[in-house]
Coordinates of C-alpha atoms in Angstrom, one line a residue:
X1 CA 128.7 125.1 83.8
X2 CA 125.6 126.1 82.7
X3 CA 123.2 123.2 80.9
X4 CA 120.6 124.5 78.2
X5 CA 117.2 123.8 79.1
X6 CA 115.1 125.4 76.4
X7 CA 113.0 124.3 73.6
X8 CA 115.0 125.6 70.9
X9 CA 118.6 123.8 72.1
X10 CA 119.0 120.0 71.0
X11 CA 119.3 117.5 73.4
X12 CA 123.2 117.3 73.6
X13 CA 125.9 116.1 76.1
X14 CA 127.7 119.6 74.9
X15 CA 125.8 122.5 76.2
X16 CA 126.2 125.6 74.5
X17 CA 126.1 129.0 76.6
X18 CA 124.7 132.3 74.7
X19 CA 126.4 135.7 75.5
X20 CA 123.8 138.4 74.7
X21 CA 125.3 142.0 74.4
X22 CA 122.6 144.4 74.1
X23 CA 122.0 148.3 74.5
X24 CA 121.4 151.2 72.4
X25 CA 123.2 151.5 69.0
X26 CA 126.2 153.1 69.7
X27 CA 126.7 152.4 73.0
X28 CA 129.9 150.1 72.9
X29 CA 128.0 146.8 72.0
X30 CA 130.2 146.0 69.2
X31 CA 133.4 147.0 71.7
X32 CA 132.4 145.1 74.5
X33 CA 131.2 141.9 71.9
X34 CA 134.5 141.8 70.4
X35 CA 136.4 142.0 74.0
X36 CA 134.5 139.2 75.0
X37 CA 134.8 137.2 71.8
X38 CA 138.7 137.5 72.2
X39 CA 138.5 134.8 75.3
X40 CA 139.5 131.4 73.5
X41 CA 136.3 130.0 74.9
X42 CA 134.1 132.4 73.4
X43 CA 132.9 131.5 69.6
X44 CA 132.6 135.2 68.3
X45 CA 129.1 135.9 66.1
X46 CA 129.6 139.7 66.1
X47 CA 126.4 141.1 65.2
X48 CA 124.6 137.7 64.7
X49 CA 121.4 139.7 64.0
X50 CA 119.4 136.2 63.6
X51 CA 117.3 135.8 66.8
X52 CA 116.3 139.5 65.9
X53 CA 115.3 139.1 62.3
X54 CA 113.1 135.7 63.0
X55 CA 111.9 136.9 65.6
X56 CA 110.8 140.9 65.1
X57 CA 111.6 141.4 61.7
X58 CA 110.5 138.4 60.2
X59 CA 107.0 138.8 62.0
X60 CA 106.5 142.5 61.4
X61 CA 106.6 141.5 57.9
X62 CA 104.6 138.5 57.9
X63 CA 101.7 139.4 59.8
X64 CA 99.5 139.9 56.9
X65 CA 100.1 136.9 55.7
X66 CA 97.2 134.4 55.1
X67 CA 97.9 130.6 55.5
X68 CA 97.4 127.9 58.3
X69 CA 101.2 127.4 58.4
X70 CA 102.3 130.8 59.1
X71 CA 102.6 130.6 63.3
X72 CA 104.1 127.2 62.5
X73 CA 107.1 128.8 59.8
X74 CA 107.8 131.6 62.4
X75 CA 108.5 129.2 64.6
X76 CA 110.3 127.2 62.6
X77 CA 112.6 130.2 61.5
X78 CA 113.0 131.1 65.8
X79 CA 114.3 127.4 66.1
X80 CA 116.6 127.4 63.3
X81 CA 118.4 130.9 64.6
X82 CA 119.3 128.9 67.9
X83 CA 120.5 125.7 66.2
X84 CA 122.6 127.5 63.7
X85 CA 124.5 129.0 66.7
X86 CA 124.4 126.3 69.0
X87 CA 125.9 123.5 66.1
X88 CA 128.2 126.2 65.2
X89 CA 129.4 126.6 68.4
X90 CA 130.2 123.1 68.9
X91 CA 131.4 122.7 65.2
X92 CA 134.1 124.9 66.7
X93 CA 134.7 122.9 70.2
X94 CA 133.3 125.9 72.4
X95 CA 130.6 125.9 74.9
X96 CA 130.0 129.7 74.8
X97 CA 129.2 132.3 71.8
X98 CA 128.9 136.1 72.0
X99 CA 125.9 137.9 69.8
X100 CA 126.9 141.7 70.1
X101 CA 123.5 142.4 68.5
X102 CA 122.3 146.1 70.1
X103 CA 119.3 145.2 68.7
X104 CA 118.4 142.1 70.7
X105 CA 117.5 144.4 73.8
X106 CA 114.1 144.5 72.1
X107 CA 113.5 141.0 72.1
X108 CA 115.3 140.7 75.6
X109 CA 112.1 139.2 77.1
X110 CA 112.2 136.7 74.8
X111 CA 115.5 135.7 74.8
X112 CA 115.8 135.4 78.5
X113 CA 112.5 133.1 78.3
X114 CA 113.9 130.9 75.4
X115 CA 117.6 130.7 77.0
X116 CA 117.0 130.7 80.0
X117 CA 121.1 129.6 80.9
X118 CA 122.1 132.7 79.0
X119 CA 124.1 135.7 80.6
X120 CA 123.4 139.1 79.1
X121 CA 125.8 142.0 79.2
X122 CA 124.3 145.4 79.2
X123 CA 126.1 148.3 77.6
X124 CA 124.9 151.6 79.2
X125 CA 125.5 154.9 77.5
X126 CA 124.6 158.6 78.1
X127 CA 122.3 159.9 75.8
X128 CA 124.2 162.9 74.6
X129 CA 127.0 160.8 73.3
X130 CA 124.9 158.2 71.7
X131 CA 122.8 160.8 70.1
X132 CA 126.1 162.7 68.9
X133 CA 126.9 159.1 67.6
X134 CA 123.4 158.7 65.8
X135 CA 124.0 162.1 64.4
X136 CA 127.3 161.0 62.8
X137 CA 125.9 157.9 61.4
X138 CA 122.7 159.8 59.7
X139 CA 125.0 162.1 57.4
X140 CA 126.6 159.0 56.3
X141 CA 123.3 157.6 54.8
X142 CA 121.9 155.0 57.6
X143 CA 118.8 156.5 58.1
X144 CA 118.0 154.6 61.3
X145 CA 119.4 156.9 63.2
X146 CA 117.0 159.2 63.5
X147 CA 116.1 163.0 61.3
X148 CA 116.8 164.9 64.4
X149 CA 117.9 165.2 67.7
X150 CA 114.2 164.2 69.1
X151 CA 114.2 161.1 66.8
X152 CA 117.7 160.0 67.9
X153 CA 116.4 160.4 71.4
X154 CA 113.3 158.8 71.3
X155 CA 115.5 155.5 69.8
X156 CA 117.7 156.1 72.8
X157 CA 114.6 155.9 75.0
X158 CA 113.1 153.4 73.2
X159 CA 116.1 150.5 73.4
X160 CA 116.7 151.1 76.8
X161 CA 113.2 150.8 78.0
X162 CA 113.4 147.5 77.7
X163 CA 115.9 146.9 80.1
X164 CA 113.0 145.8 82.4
X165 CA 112.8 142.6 81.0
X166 CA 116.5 141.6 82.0
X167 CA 116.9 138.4 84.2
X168 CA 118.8 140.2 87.1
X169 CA 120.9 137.4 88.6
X170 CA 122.6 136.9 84.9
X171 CA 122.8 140.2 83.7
X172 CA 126.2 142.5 83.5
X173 CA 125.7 145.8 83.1
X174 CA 128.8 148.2 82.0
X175 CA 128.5 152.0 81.5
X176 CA 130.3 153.4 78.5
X177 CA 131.0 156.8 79.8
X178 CA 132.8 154.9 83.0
X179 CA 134.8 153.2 81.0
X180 CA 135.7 156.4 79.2
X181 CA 136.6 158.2 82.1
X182 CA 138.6 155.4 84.4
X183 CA 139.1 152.4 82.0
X184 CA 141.6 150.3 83.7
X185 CA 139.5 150.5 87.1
X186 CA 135.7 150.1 85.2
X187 CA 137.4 146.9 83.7
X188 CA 138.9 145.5 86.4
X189 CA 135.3 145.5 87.8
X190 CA 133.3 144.4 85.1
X191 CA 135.7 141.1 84.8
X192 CA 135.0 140.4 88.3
X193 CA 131.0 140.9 87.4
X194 CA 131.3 138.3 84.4
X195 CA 133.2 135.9 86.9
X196 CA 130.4 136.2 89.5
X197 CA 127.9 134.9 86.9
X198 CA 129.8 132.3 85.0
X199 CA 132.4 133.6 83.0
X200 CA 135.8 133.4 84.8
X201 CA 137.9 133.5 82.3
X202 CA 141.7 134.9 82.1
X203 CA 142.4 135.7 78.4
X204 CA 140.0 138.2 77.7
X205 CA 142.4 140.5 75.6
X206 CA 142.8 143.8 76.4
X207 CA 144.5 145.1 73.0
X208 CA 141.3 145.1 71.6
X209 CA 140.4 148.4 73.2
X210 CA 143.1 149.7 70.9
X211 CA 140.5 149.5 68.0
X212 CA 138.1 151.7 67.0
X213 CA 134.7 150.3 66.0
X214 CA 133.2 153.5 64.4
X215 CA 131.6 153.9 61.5
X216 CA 132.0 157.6 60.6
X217 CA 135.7 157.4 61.0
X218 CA 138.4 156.4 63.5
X219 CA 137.4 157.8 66.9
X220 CA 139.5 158.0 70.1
X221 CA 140.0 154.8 71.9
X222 CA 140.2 153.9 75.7
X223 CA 144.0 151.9 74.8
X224 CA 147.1 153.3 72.8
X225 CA 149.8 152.1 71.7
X226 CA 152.7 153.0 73.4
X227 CA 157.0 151.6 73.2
X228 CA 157.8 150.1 76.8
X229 CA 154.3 149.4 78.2
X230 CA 154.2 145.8 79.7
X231 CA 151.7 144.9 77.1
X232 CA 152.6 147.1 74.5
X233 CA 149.6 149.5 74.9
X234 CA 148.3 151.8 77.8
X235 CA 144.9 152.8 79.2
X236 CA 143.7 156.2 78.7
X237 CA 140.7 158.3 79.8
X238 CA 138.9 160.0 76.4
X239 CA 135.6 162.1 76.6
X240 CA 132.5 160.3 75.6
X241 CA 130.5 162.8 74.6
X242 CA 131.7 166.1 72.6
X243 CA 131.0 168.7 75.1
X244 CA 130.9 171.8 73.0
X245 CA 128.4 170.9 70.3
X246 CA 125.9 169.9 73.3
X247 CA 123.9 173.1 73.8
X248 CA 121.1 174.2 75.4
X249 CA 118.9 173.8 72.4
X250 CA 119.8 170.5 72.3
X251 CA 119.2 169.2 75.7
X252 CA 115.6 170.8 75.3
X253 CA 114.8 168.9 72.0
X254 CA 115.8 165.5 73.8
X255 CA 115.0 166.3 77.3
X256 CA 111.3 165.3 77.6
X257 CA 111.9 162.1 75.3
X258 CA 114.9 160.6 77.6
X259 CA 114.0 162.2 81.1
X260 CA 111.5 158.5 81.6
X261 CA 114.0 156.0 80.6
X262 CA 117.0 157.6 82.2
X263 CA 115.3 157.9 85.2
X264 CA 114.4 154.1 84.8
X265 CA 118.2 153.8 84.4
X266 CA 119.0 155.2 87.5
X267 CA 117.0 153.5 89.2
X268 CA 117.4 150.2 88.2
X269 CA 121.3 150.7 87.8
X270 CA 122.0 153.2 89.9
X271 CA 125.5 151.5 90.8
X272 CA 126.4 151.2 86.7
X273 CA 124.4 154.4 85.4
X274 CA 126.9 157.3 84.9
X275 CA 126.9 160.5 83.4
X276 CA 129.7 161.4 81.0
X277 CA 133.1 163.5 82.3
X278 CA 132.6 167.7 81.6
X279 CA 128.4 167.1 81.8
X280 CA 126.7 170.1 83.0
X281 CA 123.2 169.6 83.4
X282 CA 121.2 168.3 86.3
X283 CA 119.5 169.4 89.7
X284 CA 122.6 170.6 91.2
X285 CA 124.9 171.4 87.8
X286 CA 125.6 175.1 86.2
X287 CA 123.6 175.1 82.4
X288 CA 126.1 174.7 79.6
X289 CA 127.3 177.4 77.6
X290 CA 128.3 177.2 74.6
X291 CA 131.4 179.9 74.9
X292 CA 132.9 177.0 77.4
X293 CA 135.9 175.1 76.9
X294 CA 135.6 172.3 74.4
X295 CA 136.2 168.6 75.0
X296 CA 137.4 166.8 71.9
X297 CA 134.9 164.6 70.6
X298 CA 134.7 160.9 72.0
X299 CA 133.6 157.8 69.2
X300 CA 130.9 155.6 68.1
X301 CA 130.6 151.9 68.2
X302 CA 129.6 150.1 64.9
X303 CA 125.9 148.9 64.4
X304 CA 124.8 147.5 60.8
X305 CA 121.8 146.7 60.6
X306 CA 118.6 148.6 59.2
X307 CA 115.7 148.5 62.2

């Protein structure tokens, strides 16, 4: 077990373990978070959003502020965010809670400072599907996501950058577009990954890949129902990006705003940093044309709040 020792956690004889999953928005945060969450001893927060708001938003609003107390209130506000979650968690008899806040990954080198017991899970995504993903969610209103195809990426590149700060020896990292293309095998591994750093639990449910978490409508899902299966549902491979709308216009609007950070990727991942099923571009791939075959389109993961 692994015993708080930060500044923010009461003293307690029930120590309370924080599950950070972070990455970009729409990059399976909200999948993974809800997978994890489905263990009976893992208090589910969903997008908790609290350690991000006192701690950026709260901040970025406050700096103009003029009084003596103001350093004091801010951290006042980081303190209560842990305590909520810690005397929730043991309201409800558990020793671990999930925050599937993307968002967090900024404050990551915070949050491994502060807790410094906490594992993090990392969801890794290609950029073309995320930015697809973004593109989706900015024609339904969420502005966040970015004008264009260089603003989505930049976010993309932005987010992930900070995957720097992540405490190696507890971190997870998981790619989407794996889990996409070989589901039952990328699982399989990931649970052994979440063992090695303090999470062997058995009753993780896998039904709740059956869901989809997209906003802009029901998108394909990784499980599917199907009469006769052991568990009543089966593993499938889906696309994770949509293969046919990715042109070469597009890949040179993002291309210089990504080419850092997934480099960065690759290098610091390079077991867990993969490239989505039908992608055509790189040193040794054919450019993409447009008169190809199609892929149907792959989904998006649900993400909430404003940045």
């Amino acid at each position: 077990m692994l015993i708080p020792n930060n500044q923010y956690a009461d003293e307690s004889s029930w120590p309370v373990t924080p599950i950070f999953v972070v990455g970009s928005p729409r990059s399976g945060t909200s999948m993974i978070g809800y997978f994890i969450s489905s263990s009976q001893h893992v208090a589910d927060f969903g997008e908790y959003t609290a350690f991000y708001l006192t701690h950026k938003v709260a901040r970025s609003q406050y700096h103009a502020v003029i009084s003596p107390y103001k350093d004091e209130y801010l951290e006042e506000l980081d303190r209560h965010a842990a305590q909520f979650a810690y005397a929730k968690t043991r309201e409800l008899n558990l020793h671990y809670f999930a925050d599937a806040t993307p968002w967090n990954l900024r404050i990551v080198d915070y949050l491994a400072d502060k807790f410094p017991q906490a594992i993090f899970v990392l969801t890794l995504r290609h950029y073309s599907g995320v930015i697809q993903s973004l593109t989706r969610s900015y024609q339904e209103g969420r502005a966040w996501a970015g004008a264009d195809m260089a603003a989505r990426a930049r976010l993309w590149s932005e987010m992930y950058a900070h995957v720097a700060h992540l405490p190696e020896d507890r971190t997870v990292a998981l790619s989407y577009d794996a889990m996409c293309r070989e589901p039952t095998e990328t699982l399989n591994a990931f649970l052994a990954r979440l063992s090695a750093v303090g999470l062997p639990f058995d009753d993780f449910d896998r039904a709740s890949f059956k869901n989809s978490y997209a906003t802009t409508g029901k998108r394909p899902t990784i499980a599917a129902a199907e009469e006769g299966a052991g568990e009543g549902f089966v593993f499938r491979s889906i696309p994770s990006f949509d293969a046919v709308q990715w042109t070469d216009e597009i890949q040179r609007q993002v291309e210089e705003h990504v080419r850092e950070t997934d480099s960065l990727l690759g290098r610091k991942f390079p077991h867990h940093r993969r490239t989505p099923a039908g992608w055509l571009y790189g040193e040794a791939a054919p450019v993409v044309r447009q008169e190809e075959q199609p892929l149907p389109s792959a989904g998006g993961e649900v993400m909430n709040i404003v940045s």
